[in-house]
Amino acid sequence: MSDAPAAAQKLAALSARLAAFAGKRLLVIGDLMLDEYVWGQVNRISPEAPVMVVDVTSTTYCLGGAGNVASNVQAMGGHAIVCGVVGDDPMGRVVADQLSSAGGSTDGVIVATDRPTTVKTRIVAHSQQVVRVDREKRIPLSGEALERLTACAAAAIPTVDAVILSDYAKGALADSLVRAAVATARAHGKPIAANLKPPRVDPFAGAAFLTLNLSEAERAANEPIASEADLLRIGAALRERLSCGALLITRGADGVALFTDGAPLLLPTRRVEVYDVAGAGDAVISAAAMALAAGASFAEAAVIGNLAGNAKVTKLGVAAVTRDEIRRLAEMPS
């Protein structure tokens, strides 16, 4: 008996869920970053040291971290409201301009005078990254900036369909802010999803949907995952420890593993040509949270998040994923 009718039914259900993304309002709280790409060519070695001299031809910028999550929400048909921190510097103004250009709200972007805007500068010559330079301050946010960010998040949560906490360990998601956001979202019945950055995972306890990649899951559990049996045992233990509705562990080419009240769900990846994994986690959490906002089950959210991550790795650089790209991948064999 052919599986074609069942496959067509699943694709129709997924398409309907993706269509329901339109107009969903998501609050993105977390570490705003700017990815700066300095493009150039190398024709000589420096006479000062044995290093390449890059003749710069252009410079481009794109949003990273929570900014990239917001870009994904916008690209998937939603409306992103962003709560984050930038420095009182030119790069902070670039972040605000990029968010505005993408259609997101910047009312919750706090300017802090005691820290710079987080910037990752990648110098690329002949399509090859030569070096990356990071400018950041990773200590936890505190004082007036933290109070303002917490207040912005508390005011926005009742007005949105779902919340995303985007943690890149740059300090914006202080423990008190995370706990307050989770409690407020639960009190208002809003699904709250988060991508975690171990070893600090316990403040996120009680969220609806949490994500870790395989190496992060090992760090969170403080033990290696050397087999599928390890994965199933550690994933279940982490979910119980974090008291979350669902825990999604992404496994690169091996797909994802979802842990809920029921049996673990192992989803394969699609066979795609991988160009760049940067930003894949952002695509996963964005798509999963959009699905939850649209009324999806945890399993549906995992399927859609997995497809979004697959779509992202086919793109060079940090880039957003669209619903059409997710739908096209869903039509491919796993």
Short mmCIF file of N, CA, C and O in Angstrom, two decimals, residues 38-42 44 52-56 123-125 130:
data_model
loop_
_atom_site.label_atom_id
_atom_site.label_comp_id
_atom_site.label_asym_id
_atom_site.label_seq_id
_atom_site.Cartn_x
_atom_site.Cartn_y
_atom_site.Cartn_z
N VAL A 38 34.20 41.84 6.70
CA VAL A 38 35.15 42.66 5.94
C VAL A 38 35.67 41.79 4.80
O VAL A 38 36.37 40.80 5.01
N TRP A 39 35.28 42.16 3.58
CA TRP A 39 35.60 41.36 2.39
C TRP A 39 36.82 41.95 1.67
O TRP A 39 36.98 43.18 1.59
N GLY A 40 37.68 41.08 1.16
CA GLY A 40 38.85 41.60 0.47
C GLY A 40 39.61 40.53 -0.30
O GLY A 40 39.12 39.41 -0.49
N GLN A 41 40.80 40.91 -0.73
CA GLN A 41 41.66 40.02 -1.50
C GLN A 41 43.06 40.03 -0.91
O GLN A 41 43.47 41.03 -0.30
N VAL A 42 43.76 38.94 -1.08
CA VAL A 42 45.14 38.83 -0.60
C VAL A 42 46.06 38.67 -1.80
O VAL A 42 45.89 37.75 -2.60
N ARG A 44 49.61 39.71 -1.21
CA ARG A 44 50.99 39.81 -0.70
C ARG A 44 51.04 39.46 0.79
O ARG A 44 49.99 39.42 1.46
N MET A 52 49.14 37.57 6.09
CA MET A 52 48.59 38.07 4.84
C MET A 52 48.13 39.53 4.99
O MET A 52 47.66 39.94 6.05
N VAL A 53 48.25 40.28 3.93
CA VAL A 53 47.69 41.63 3.85
C VAL A 53 46.39 41.54 3.06
O VAL A 53 46.39 41.09 1.90
N VAL A 54 45.29 41.93 3.69
CA VAL A 54 43.99 41.88 3.04
C VAL A 54 43.65 43.27 2.51
O VAL A 54 43.56 44.23 3.28
N ASP A 55 43.50 43.36 1.20
CA ASP A 55 43.05 44.61 0.58
C ASP A 55 41.52 44.60 0.62
O ASP A 55 40.87 43.82 -0.08
N VAL A 56 40.95 45.47 1.44
CA VAL A 56 39.50 45.47 1.68
C VAL A 56 38.76 46.04 0.48
O VAL A 56 39.11 47.09 -0.05
N ILE A 123 37.04 38.71 8.87
CA ILE A 123 37.77 39.19 7.70
C ILE A 123 37.86 38.03 6.71
O ILE A 123 38.37 36.95 7.05
N VAL A 124 37.32 38.24 5.52
CA VAL A 124 37.18 37.17 4.53
C VAL A 124 37.94 37.57 3.26
O VAL A 124 37.71 38.65 2.71
N ALA A 125 38.81 36.70 2.82
CA ALA A 125 39.57 36.93 1.59
C ALA A 125 39.37 35.75 0.65
O ALA A 125 39.58 34.60 1.06
N VAL A 130 39.70 34.62 7.20
CA VAL A 130 41.10 34.71 7.60
C VAL A 130 41.22 34.77 9.11
O VAL A 130 42.06 34.10 9.72
#
